[in-house]
Each structure stands twice: as structure tokens, then as C-alpha cells.
Short mmCIF file of C-alpha atoms (C1' of nucleotides) in Angstrom, two decimals:
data_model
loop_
_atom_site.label_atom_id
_atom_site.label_comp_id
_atom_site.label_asym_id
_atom_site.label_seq_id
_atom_site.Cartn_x
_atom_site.Cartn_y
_atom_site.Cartn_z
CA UNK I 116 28.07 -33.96 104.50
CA UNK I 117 29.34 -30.96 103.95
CA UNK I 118 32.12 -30.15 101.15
CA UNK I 119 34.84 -29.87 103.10
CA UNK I 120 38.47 -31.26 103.18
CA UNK I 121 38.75 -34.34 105.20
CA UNK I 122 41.87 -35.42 106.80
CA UNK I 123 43.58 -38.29 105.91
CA UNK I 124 43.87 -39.44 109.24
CA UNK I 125 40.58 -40.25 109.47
CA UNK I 126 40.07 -41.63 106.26
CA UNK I 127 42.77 -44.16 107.75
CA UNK I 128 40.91 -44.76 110.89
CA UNK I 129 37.41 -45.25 109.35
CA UNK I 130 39.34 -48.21 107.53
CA UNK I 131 40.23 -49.44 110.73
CA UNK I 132 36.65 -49.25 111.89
CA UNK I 133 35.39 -50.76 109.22
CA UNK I 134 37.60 -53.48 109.54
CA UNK I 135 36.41 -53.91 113.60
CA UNK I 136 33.07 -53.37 113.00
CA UNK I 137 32.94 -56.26 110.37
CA UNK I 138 34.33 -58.67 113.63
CA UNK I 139 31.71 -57.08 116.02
CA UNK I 140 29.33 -58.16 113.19
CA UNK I 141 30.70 -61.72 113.02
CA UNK I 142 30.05 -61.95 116.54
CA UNK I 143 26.51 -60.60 116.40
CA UNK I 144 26.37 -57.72 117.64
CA UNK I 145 23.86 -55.20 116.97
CA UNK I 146 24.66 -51.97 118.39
CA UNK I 147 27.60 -50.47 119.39
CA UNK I 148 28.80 -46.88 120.95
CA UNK I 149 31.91 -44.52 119.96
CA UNK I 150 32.96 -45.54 123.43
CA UNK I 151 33.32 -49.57 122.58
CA UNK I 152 34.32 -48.89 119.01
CA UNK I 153 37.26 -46.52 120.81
CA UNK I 154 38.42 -49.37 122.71
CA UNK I 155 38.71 -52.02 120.05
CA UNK I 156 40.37 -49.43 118.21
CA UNK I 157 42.52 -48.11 120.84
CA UNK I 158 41.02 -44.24 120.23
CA UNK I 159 38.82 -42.13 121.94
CA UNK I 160 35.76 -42.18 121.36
CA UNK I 161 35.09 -38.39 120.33
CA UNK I 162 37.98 -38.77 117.97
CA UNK I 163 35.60 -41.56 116.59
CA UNK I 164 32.48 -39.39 116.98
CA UNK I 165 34.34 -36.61 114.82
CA UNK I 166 35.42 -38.80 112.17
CA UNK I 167 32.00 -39.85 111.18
CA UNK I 168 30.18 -36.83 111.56
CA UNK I 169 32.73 -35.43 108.26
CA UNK I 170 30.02 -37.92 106.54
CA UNK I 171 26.41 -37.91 108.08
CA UNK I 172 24.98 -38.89 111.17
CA UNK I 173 24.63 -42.43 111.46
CA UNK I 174 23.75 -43.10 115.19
CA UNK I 175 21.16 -42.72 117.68
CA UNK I 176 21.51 -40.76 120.68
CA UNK I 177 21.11 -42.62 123.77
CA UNK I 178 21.95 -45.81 121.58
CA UNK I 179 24.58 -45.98 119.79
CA UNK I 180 25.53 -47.12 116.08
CA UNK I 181 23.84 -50.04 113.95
CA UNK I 182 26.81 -52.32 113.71
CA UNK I 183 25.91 -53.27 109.92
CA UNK I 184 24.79 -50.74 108.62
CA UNK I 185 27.34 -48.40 109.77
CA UNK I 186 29.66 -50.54 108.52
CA UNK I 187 27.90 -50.81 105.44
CA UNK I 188 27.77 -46.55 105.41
CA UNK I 189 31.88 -46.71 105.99
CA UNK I 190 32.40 -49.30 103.49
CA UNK I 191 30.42 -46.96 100.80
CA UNK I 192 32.50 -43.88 101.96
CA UNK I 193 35.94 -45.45 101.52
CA UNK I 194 34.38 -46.64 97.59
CA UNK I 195 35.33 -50.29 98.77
CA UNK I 196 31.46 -51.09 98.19
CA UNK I 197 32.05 -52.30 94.84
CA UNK I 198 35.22 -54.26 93.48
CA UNK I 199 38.33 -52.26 91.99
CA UNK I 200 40.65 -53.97 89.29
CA UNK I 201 43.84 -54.13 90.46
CA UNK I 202 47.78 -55.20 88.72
CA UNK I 203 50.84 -55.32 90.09
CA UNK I 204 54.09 -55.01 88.39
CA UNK I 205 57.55 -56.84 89.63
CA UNK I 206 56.55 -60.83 89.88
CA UNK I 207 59.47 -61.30 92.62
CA UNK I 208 59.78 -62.15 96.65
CA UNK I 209 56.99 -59.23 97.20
CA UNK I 210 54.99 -58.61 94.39
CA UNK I 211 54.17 -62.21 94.29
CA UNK I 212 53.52 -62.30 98.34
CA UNK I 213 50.91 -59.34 97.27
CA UNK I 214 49.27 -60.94 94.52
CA UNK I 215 48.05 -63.96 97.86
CA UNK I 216 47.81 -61.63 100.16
CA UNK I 217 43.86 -62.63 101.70
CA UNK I 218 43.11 -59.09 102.87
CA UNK I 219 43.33 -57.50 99.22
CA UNK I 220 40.13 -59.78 97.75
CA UNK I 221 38.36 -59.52 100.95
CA UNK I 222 37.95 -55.92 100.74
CA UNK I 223 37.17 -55.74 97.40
CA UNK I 224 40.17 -55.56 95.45
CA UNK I 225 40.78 -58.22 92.77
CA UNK I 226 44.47 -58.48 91.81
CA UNK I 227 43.66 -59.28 87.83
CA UNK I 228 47.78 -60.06 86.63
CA UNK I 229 51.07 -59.66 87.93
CA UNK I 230 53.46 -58.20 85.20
CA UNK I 231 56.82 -58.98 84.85
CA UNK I 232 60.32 -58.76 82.50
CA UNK I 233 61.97 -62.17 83.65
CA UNK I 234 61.27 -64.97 80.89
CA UNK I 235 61.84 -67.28 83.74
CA UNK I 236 58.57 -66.44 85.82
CA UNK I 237 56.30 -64.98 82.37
CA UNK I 238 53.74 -67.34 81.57
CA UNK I 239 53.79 -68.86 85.23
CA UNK I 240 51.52 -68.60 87.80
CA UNK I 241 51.46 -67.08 91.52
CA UNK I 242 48.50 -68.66 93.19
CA UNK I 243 45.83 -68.53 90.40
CA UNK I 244 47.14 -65.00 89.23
CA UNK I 245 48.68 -65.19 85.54
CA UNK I 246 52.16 -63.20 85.42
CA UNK I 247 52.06 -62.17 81.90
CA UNK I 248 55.03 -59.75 80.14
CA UNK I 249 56.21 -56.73 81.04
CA UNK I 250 55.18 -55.29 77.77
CA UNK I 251 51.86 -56.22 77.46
CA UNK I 252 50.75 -53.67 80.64
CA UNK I 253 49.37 -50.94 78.44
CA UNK I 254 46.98 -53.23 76.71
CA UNK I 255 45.93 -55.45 79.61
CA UNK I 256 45.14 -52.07 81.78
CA UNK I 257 42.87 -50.86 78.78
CA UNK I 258 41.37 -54.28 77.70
CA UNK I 259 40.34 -54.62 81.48
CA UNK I 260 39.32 -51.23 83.01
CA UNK I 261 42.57 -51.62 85.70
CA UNK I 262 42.26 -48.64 87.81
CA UNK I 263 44.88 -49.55 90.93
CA UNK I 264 48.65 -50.38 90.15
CA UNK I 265 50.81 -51.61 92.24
CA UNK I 266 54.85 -51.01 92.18
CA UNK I 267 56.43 -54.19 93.31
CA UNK I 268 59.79 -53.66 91.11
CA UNK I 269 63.04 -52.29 91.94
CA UNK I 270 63.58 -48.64 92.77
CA UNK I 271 65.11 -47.75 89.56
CA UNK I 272 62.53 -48.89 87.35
CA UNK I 273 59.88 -47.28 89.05
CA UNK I 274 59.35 -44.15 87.85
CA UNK I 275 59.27 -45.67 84.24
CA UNK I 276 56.48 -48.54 85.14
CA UNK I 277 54.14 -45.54 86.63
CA UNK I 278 55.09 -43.11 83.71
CA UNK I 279 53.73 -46.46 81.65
CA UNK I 280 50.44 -46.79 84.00
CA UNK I 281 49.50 -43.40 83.87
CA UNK I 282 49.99 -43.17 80.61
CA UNK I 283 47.23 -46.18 79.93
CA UNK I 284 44.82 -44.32 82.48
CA UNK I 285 45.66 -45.95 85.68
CA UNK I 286 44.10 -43.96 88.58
CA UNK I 287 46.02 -45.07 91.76
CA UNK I 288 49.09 -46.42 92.49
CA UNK I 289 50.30 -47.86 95.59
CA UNK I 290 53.98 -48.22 95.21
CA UNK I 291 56.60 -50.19 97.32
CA UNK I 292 59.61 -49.23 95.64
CA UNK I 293 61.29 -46.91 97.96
CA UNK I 294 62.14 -44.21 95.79
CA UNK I 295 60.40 -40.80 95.50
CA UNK I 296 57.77 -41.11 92.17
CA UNK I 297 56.21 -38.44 91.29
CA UNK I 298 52.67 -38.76 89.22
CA UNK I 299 49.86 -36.28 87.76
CA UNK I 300 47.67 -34.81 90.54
CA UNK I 301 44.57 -36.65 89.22
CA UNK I 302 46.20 -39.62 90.22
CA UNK I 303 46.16 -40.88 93.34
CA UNK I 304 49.75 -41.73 95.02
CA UNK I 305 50.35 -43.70 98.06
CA UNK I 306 53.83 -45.15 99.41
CA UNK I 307 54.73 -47.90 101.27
CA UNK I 308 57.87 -47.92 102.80
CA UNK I 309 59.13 -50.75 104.46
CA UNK I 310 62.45 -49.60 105.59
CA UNK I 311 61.06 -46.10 106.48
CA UNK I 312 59.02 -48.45 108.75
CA UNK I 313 61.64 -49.76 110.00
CA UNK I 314 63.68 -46.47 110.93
CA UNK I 315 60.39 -45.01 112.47
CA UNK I 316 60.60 -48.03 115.14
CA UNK I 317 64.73 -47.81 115.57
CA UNK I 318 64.53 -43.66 116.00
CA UNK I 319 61.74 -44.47 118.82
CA UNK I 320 63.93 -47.24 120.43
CA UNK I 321 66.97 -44.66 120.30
CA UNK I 322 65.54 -41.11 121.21
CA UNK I 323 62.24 -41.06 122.93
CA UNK I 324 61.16 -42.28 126.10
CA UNK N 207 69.24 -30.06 120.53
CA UNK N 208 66.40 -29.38 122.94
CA UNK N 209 64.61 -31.43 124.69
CA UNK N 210 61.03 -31.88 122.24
CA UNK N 211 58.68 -33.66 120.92
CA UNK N 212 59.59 -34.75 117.02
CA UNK N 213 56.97 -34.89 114.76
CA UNK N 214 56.63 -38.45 113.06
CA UNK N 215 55.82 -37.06 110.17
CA UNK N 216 59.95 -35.26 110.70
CA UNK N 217 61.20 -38.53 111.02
CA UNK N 218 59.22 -39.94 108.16
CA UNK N 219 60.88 -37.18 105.97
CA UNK N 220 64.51 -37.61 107.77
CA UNK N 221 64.23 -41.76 106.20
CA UNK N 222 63.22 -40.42 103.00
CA UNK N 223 66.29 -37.63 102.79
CA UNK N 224 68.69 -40.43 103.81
CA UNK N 225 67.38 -42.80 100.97
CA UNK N 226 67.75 -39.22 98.48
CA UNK N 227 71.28 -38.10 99.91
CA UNK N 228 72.83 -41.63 99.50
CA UNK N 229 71.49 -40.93 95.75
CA UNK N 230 73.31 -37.95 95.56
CA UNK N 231 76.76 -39.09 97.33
CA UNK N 232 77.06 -42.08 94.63
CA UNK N 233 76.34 -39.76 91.91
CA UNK N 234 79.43 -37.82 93.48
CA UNK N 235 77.71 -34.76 94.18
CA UNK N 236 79.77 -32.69 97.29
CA UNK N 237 77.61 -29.76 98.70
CA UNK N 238 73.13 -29.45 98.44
CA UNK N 239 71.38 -27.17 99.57
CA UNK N 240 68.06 -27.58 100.86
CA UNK N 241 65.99 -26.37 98.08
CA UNK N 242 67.65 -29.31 95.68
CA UNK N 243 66.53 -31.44 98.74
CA UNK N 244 63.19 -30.67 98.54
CA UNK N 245 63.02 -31.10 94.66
CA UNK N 246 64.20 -34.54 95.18
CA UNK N 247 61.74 -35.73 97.72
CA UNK N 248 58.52 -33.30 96.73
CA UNK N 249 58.73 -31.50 100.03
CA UNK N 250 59.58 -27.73 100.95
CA UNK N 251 62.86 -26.42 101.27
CA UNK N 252 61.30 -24.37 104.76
CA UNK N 253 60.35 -28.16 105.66
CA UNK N 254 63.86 -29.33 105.28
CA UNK N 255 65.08 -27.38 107.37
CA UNK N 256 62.83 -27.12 109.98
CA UNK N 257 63.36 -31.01 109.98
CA UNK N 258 66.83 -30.86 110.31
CA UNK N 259 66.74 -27.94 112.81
CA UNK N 260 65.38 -30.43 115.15
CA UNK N 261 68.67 -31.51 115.77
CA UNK N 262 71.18 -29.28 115.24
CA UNK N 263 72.64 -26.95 112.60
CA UNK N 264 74.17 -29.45 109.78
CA UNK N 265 75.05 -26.73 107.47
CA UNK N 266 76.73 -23.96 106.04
CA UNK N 267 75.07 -20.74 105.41
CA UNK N 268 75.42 -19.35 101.82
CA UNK N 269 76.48 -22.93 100.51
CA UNK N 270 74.45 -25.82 101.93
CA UNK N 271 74.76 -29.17 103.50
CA UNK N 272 77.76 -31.51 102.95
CA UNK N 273 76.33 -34.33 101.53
CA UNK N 274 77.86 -37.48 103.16
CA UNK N 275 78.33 -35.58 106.33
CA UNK N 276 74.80 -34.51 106.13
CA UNK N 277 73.76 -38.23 105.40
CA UNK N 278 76.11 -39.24 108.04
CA UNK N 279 73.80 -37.17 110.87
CA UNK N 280 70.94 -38.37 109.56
CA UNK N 281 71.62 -41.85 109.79
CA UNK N 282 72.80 -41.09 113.51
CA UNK N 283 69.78 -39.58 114.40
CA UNK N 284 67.86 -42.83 112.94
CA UNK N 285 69.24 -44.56 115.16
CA UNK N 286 70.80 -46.86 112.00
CA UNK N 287 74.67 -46.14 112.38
CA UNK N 288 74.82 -49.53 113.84
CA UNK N 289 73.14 -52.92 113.13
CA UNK N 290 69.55 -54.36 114.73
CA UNK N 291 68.76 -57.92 115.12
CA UNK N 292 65.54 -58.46 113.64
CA UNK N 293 62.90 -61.85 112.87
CA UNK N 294 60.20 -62.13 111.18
CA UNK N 295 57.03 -64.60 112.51
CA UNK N 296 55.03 -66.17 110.18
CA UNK N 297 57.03 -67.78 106.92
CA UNK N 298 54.19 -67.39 104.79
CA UNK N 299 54.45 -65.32 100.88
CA UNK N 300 54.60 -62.19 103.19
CA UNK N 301 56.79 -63.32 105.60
CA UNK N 302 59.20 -64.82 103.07
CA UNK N 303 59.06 -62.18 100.68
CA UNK N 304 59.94 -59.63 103.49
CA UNK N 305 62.73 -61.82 104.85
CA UNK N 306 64.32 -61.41 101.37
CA UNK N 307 63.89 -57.70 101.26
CA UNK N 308 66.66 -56.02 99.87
CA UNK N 309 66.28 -52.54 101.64
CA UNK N 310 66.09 -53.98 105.13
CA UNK N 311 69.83 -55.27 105.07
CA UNK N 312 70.94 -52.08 103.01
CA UNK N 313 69.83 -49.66 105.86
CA UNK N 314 71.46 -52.14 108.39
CA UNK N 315 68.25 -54.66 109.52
CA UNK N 316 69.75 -58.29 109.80
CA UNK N 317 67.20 -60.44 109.56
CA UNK N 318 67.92 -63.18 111.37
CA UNK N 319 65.64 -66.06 110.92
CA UNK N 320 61.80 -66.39 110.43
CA UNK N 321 59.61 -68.65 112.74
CA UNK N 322 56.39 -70.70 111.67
CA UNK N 323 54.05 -73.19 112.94
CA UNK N 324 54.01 -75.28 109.68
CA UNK N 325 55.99 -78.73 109.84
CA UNK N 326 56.53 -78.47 105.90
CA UNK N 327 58.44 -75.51 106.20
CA UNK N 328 60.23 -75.52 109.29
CA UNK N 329 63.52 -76.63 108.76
CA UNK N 330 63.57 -75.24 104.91
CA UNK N 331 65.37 -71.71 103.91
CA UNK N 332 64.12 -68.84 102.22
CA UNK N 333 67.03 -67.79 100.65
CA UNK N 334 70.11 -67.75 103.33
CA UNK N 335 67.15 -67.12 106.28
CA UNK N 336 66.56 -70.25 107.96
CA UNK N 337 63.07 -71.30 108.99
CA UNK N 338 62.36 -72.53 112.95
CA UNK N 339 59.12 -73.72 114.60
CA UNK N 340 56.98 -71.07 116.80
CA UNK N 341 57.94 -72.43 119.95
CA UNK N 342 61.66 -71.71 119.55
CA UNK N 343 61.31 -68.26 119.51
CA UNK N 344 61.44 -67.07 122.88
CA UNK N 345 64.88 -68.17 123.42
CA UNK N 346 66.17 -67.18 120.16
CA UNK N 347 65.15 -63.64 120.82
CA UNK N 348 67.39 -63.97 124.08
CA UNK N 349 70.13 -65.66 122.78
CA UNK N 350 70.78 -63.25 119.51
CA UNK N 351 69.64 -59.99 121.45
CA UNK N 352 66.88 -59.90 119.25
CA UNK N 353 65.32 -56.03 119.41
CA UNK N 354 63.04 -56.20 116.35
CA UNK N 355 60.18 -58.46 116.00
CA UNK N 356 57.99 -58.19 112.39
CA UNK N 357 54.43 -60.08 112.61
CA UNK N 358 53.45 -61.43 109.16
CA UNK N 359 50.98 -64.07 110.63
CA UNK N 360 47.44 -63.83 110.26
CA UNK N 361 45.78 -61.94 112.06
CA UNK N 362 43.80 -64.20 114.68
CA UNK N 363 47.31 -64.71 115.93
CA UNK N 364 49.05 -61.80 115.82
CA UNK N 365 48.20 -60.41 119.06
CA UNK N 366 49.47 -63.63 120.97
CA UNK N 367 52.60 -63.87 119.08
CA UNK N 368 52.93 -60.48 120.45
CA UNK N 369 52.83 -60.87 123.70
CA UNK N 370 54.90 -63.65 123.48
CA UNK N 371 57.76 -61.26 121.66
CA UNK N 372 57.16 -58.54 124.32
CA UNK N 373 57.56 -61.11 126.91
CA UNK N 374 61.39 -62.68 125.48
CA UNK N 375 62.32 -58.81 125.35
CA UNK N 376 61.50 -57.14 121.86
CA UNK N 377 61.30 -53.55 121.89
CA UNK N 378 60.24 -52.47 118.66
CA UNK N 379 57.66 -54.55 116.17
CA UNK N 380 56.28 -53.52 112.88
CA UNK N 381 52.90 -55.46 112.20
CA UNK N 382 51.53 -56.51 108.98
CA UNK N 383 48.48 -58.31 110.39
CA UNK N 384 45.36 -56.58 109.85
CA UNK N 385 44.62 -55.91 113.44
CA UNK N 386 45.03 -53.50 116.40
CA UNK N 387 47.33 -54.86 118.67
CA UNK N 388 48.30 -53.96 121.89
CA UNK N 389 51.39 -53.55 123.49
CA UNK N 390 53.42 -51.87 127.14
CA UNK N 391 53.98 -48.64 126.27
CA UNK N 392 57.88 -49.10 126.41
CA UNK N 393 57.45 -51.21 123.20
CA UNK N 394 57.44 -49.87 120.10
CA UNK N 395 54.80 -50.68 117.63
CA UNK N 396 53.75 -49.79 113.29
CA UNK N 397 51.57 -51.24 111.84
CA UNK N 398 51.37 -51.91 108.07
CA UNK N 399 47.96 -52.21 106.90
CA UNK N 400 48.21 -52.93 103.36
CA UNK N 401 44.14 -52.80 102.72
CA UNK N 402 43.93 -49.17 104.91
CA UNK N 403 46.74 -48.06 102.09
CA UNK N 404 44.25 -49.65 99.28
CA UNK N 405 41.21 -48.17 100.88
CA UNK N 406 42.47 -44.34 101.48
CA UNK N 407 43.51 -44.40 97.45
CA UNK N 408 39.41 -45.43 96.79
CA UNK N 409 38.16 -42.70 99.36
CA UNK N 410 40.83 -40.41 97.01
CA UNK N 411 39.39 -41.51 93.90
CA UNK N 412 35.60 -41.63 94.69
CA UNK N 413 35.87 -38.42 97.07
CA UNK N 414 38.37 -35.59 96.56
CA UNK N 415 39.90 -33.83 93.69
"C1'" DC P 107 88.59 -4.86 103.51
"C1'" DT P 108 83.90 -3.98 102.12
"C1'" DC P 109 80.00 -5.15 99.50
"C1'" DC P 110 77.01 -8.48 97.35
"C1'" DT P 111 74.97 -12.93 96.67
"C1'" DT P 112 73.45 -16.98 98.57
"C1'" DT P 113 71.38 -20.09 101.75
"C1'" DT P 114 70.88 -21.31 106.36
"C1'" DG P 115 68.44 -21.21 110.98
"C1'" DT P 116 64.44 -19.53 113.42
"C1'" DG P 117 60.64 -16.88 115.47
"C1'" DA P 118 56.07 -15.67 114.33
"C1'" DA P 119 51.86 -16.38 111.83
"C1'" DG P 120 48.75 -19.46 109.84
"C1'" DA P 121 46.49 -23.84 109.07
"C1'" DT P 122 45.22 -28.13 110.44
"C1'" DT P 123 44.02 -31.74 113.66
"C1'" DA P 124 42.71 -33.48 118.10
"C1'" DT P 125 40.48 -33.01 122.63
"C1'" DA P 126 37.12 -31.57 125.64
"C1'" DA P 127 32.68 -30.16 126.98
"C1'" DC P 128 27.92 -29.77 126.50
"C1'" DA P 129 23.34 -29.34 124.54
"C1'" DT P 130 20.21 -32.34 122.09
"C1'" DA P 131 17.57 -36.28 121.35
"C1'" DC P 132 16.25 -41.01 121.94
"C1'" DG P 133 14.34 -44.96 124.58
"C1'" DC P 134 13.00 -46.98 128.71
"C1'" DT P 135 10.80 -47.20 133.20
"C1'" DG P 136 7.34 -46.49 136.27
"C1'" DC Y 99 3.07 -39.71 129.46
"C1'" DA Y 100 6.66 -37.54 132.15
"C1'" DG Y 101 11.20 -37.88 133.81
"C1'" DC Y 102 15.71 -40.00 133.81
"C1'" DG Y 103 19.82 -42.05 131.96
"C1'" DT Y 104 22.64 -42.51 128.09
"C1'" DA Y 105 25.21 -41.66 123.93
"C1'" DT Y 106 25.27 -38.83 119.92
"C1'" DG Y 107 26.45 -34.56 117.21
"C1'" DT Y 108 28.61 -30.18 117.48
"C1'" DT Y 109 30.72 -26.12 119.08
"C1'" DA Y 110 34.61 -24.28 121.42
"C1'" DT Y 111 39.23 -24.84 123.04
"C1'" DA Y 112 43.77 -26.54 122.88
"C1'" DA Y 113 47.63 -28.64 120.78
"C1'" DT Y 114 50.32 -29.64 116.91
"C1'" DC Y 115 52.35 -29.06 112.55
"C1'" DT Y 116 53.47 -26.32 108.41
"C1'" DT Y 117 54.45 -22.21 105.94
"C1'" DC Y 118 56.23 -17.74 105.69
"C1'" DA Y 119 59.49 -14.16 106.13
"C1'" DC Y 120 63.70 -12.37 107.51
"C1'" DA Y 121 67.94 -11.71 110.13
"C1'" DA Y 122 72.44 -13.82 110.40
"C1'" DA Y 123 76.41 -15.64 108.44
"C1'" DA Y 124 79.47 -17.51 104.98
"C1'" DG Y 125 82.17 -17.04 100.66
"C1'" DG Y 126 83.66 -14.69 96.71
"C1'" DA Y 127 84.49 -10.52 93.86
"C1'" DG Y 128 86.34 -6.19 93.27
#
DNA sequence: CTCCTTTTGTGAAGATTATAACATACGCTG
DNA sequence: CAGCGTATGTTATAATCTTCACAAAAGGAG
């Protein structure tokens, strides 16, 4: 692999590989081309070819990929090949819907605590996840080695809770609050908007096609 | 205007100016320009206005952009000036959580009722959203000129409750199952993949920077 | 009324990403 | 063991998106 800048495009579509080749695997397959991986994917199969080759070569000409083990390569590229301690902040509607969501522990990432400033819901439980105090973040990110937060709070109280995370030596954050946070550039940022979502879909419906 | 194609990634930045501008007219502020813009969102000013440029000329040169005004285009060009009818399938924590989101009704989503298979839940309320069984839906859509359908079910059954939304007339659906679906190309589709947005902040840490 | 400052709108250049096309290599068949 | 079919890896081409740079225009000062 060379050392080279890799879009994050792909990095988005290897997940989505990763996450078809582990049903192709359930099913028991062995082998598998671009061409069928394309399909289930609804890409083209040199756009899958491409993607890869930013990483290695990891088929056989004439053959095709391994199923597992190519899975097993993407898996190790996207760092999902060991677990990742994970917290999320704001114990209402969403943050608690996070802290079950199935997908997040079957790819590796164990939600530890959900924190929260409401006496009401501190010392409950969502699921089997403790929601502990707002205050006690710093400590519990340090005492555990927490290296993903996640912003489930409202807007204006976001940019505090990540100044707070970064500040214990948090080293991602994937925050829902949909307002504009800004963080050091050694730490990773993603957003997830919902209602940005949402206007994507209703600007479609209204201009194109 | 002319006749183009628009970027997503324009009409990504176009939600996230609205969200910033509202900011701005509540804190009373009259005139921008599109350098304070760009502070406010972590963009370019050259960006802003290539974004807006799209569509028209929205300002005033030597001054700026009226704020509201400016807002008030933007929201037009959404396509949120006016109200969608929206459900949500599956009444699970996601589903739940989402039908209680805040920011959907404040950019003008109505969320009109949420749909599940369980009998324990059918019937009940989250919040003022009531809860009806699966089978129901088809003629709900019809009857409430339903346009927007969101899939929070999992995902093994995500890609028939989609056909049955296309089917009753949906044109637009954001997905949170973690699956490709497929849909006519006069639908509109999203998906939100909460492990993809997990698994590109590994790749960041493990890889880059 | 003219000049100066400011900030827009935009055409051109640059960078990035996707698509297409093909040479290379593997395995199988006869 | 040679030749053929197939699917990869990669180079070249095309399309798309972003950044840059500047002319045009508005408002205010003198």
C-alpha cells in the first residue's frame, strides 16, 4: 500500500463491503468477484476493484476474492479488528436508543456508560449500560481508556461536552447534535445529521428529476 | 438558475447554513457576509458562494446577504417552506427515539405515527406519536398523503417494508437499517449507517494523520 | 460627483474522484 | 503441458468538485 491519501468515499464503501461480505460468509460462500460484490452493493465493480487496490492485492485473477479472508483484510483496514471503548453523553430519546443499538457491539464497539445531568435517569440503567453523572466523564474516560464519544445532548451543550472529551484524551467523536463543533485536528470528527438527512431527501423530491 | 447538476455535497452545506443563519437571525444580527458564514460552519467563504450561486444571486455586493431573507431562499430551495408528512416503521429504541426528535418538527417534518409488528406496543404512544400494527400502513400512507417513509427496523426486513412503502406511494425514505436497499429510481433513498460513521472514525484513527 | 473600500458573483485553473479499458496472471480442460 | 476463459490490478481518460483570482457593483466619504 502505498502512502497515499485515500478518499473517504471509499473508506465508506469498504464498510459496506465488509458488512456484505460477512452475509456472503454466513451463507457459505467461498469466493466471490468485484462483479457479485458490485451487485450486492449496488456499485460497479471497478469502483470496487479500485477501492481495494488503495490497500494490497487481495484476489486472484481468474478467481476472484476469498470471502473470509478479505473480509477479515477489510475488517483490519477499517481498525474494527479489535474492540474500541466507546461513551455516549445525553441519556434521552436517542442517546439511550444508541446505547441498544445491535450494530454498535457487533462491529466491535462496546458502549461502556451513558453520561447524563438529569438526577431522574443517573444511577439508572438503559439495557445493561449504567448512566452515571454528567460530571464524572473526565474520570470514567481516563479510568477506562474511552477513545470514541458520542454527542447525544442538545445542540447547545455540545461544544462544551467535546471541549470536556478532548480535554480527557478522547480520540473520536461522532456527534448528533446538529450544531457545527469544532475539535483539534488530531481528533477525529464525524457528524450525523438527521434533519440534514432529511432536507437531502425533500430537495431531491422538489428539484431533480 | 440554470439548468445543472447540484452537488450533494452543495446541498449538504445549504442544510447546514440554514441551521447557522436561523442562529444568527435570533441573535438579531441584520446583514453577513459570506466570510462570517464560513467561520460559522468551517467551510470557505469561495464555497459559500459558489453554493449559493447555484441558485441565484441572494446578495448585495460590498455588504452581504440579508440574513432572514437569505435564510428565507434557502429554506425554499430545500424544499422545507412547507410541511411533509412523514412515519417512521419499526417502534423500537431507534424508532421511538427518532419519532421524538426535536429537529425533525423544527425544520417542518410531522411525524405522523410509527408502525410495528409487536402486539405489546401497538396501540401504546411514544410521546403524542401513536403506535399502529405493520399491516395498517399501506393505507395510512394514502390516506395522510404520506411522502416520507423512515425504516428503523432491522435489517432482514427493511428491504420488504420498502417495497411495501414504494408500493402505497412514498417518494423519499431515509434508512437506518444496516443494509443496501433497493428502490425505482423515482424514489428517493439515504441511508444512515450508524456503524459505517463508527468505522470511517477507526480507519481515521488507525490510518491517517 | 468621483474615489475608495468592501464583498459579491463567476470564469478559469487545479485537485480529486470515478469510469473505462486493457494487459497480466491464474486455473482448468483436453 | 499448452491454450483458453475469466477476473484481477493498473494505467489512462473523463467527469466532478473545490479553490483561486479578479472584475463588477454597491455604499459611503470627501
Amino acid at each position: 500500500m502505498k502512502s497515499q491519501k485515500i478518499p473517504e468515499a471509499t473508506i465508506i464503501r469498504l464498510s459496506v463491503y465488509s458488512r456484505y461480505l460477512k452475509q456472503l460468509e454466513k451463507n457459505g460462500l467461498i469466493t466471490v468477484s468485484s462483479g457479485t460484490i458490485a451487485e450486492g452493493v449496488d456499485g460497479s465493480p471497478a469502483q470496487v476493484r479500485k477501492d481495494l487496490a488503495y490497500f494490497g492485492e487481495f484476489g486472484t485473477r481468474g478467481v476472484g476474492y476469498n470471502v473470509s479472508d478479505l473480509n477479515r483484510y477489510i475488517t483490519k483496514i477499517l481498525g474494527i479488528d479489535n474492540k474500541w471503548n466507546v461513551i455516549i453523553v445525553g441519556a434521552g430519546n436517542l442517546g439511550s436508543a444508541l446505547s441498544q443499538y445491535k450494530g454498535f457491539d457487533e462491529r466491535g464497539f462496546n458502549v461502556l456508560a451513558l453520561f447524563d445531568n438529569d438526577p431522574e435517569i443517573v444511577g439508572k440503567k438503559a439495557g445493561k449500560i449504567p448512566v452515571f453523572s454528567a460530571p464524572r466523564m473526565t474520570s470514567f474516560i481516563k479510568e477506562n481508556n474511552v477513545e470514541i464519544g458520542i454527542i447525544a445532548v442538545p445542540a447547545p451543550f455540545a461544544q462544551d461536552i467535546v471541549d470536556e472529551m478532548v480535554g480527557a484524551g478522547i480520540k473520536a467523536i461522532l456527534n448528533f447534535a446538529p450544531r457545527v463543533i469544532s475539535v483539534p485536528d488530531y481528533v477525529e470528527l464525524r457528524n450525523v445529521d438527521l434533519a440534514v438527512n432529511m432536507e437531502v431527501l425533500t430537495f431531491n423530491m422538489t428539484f431533480q428529476k
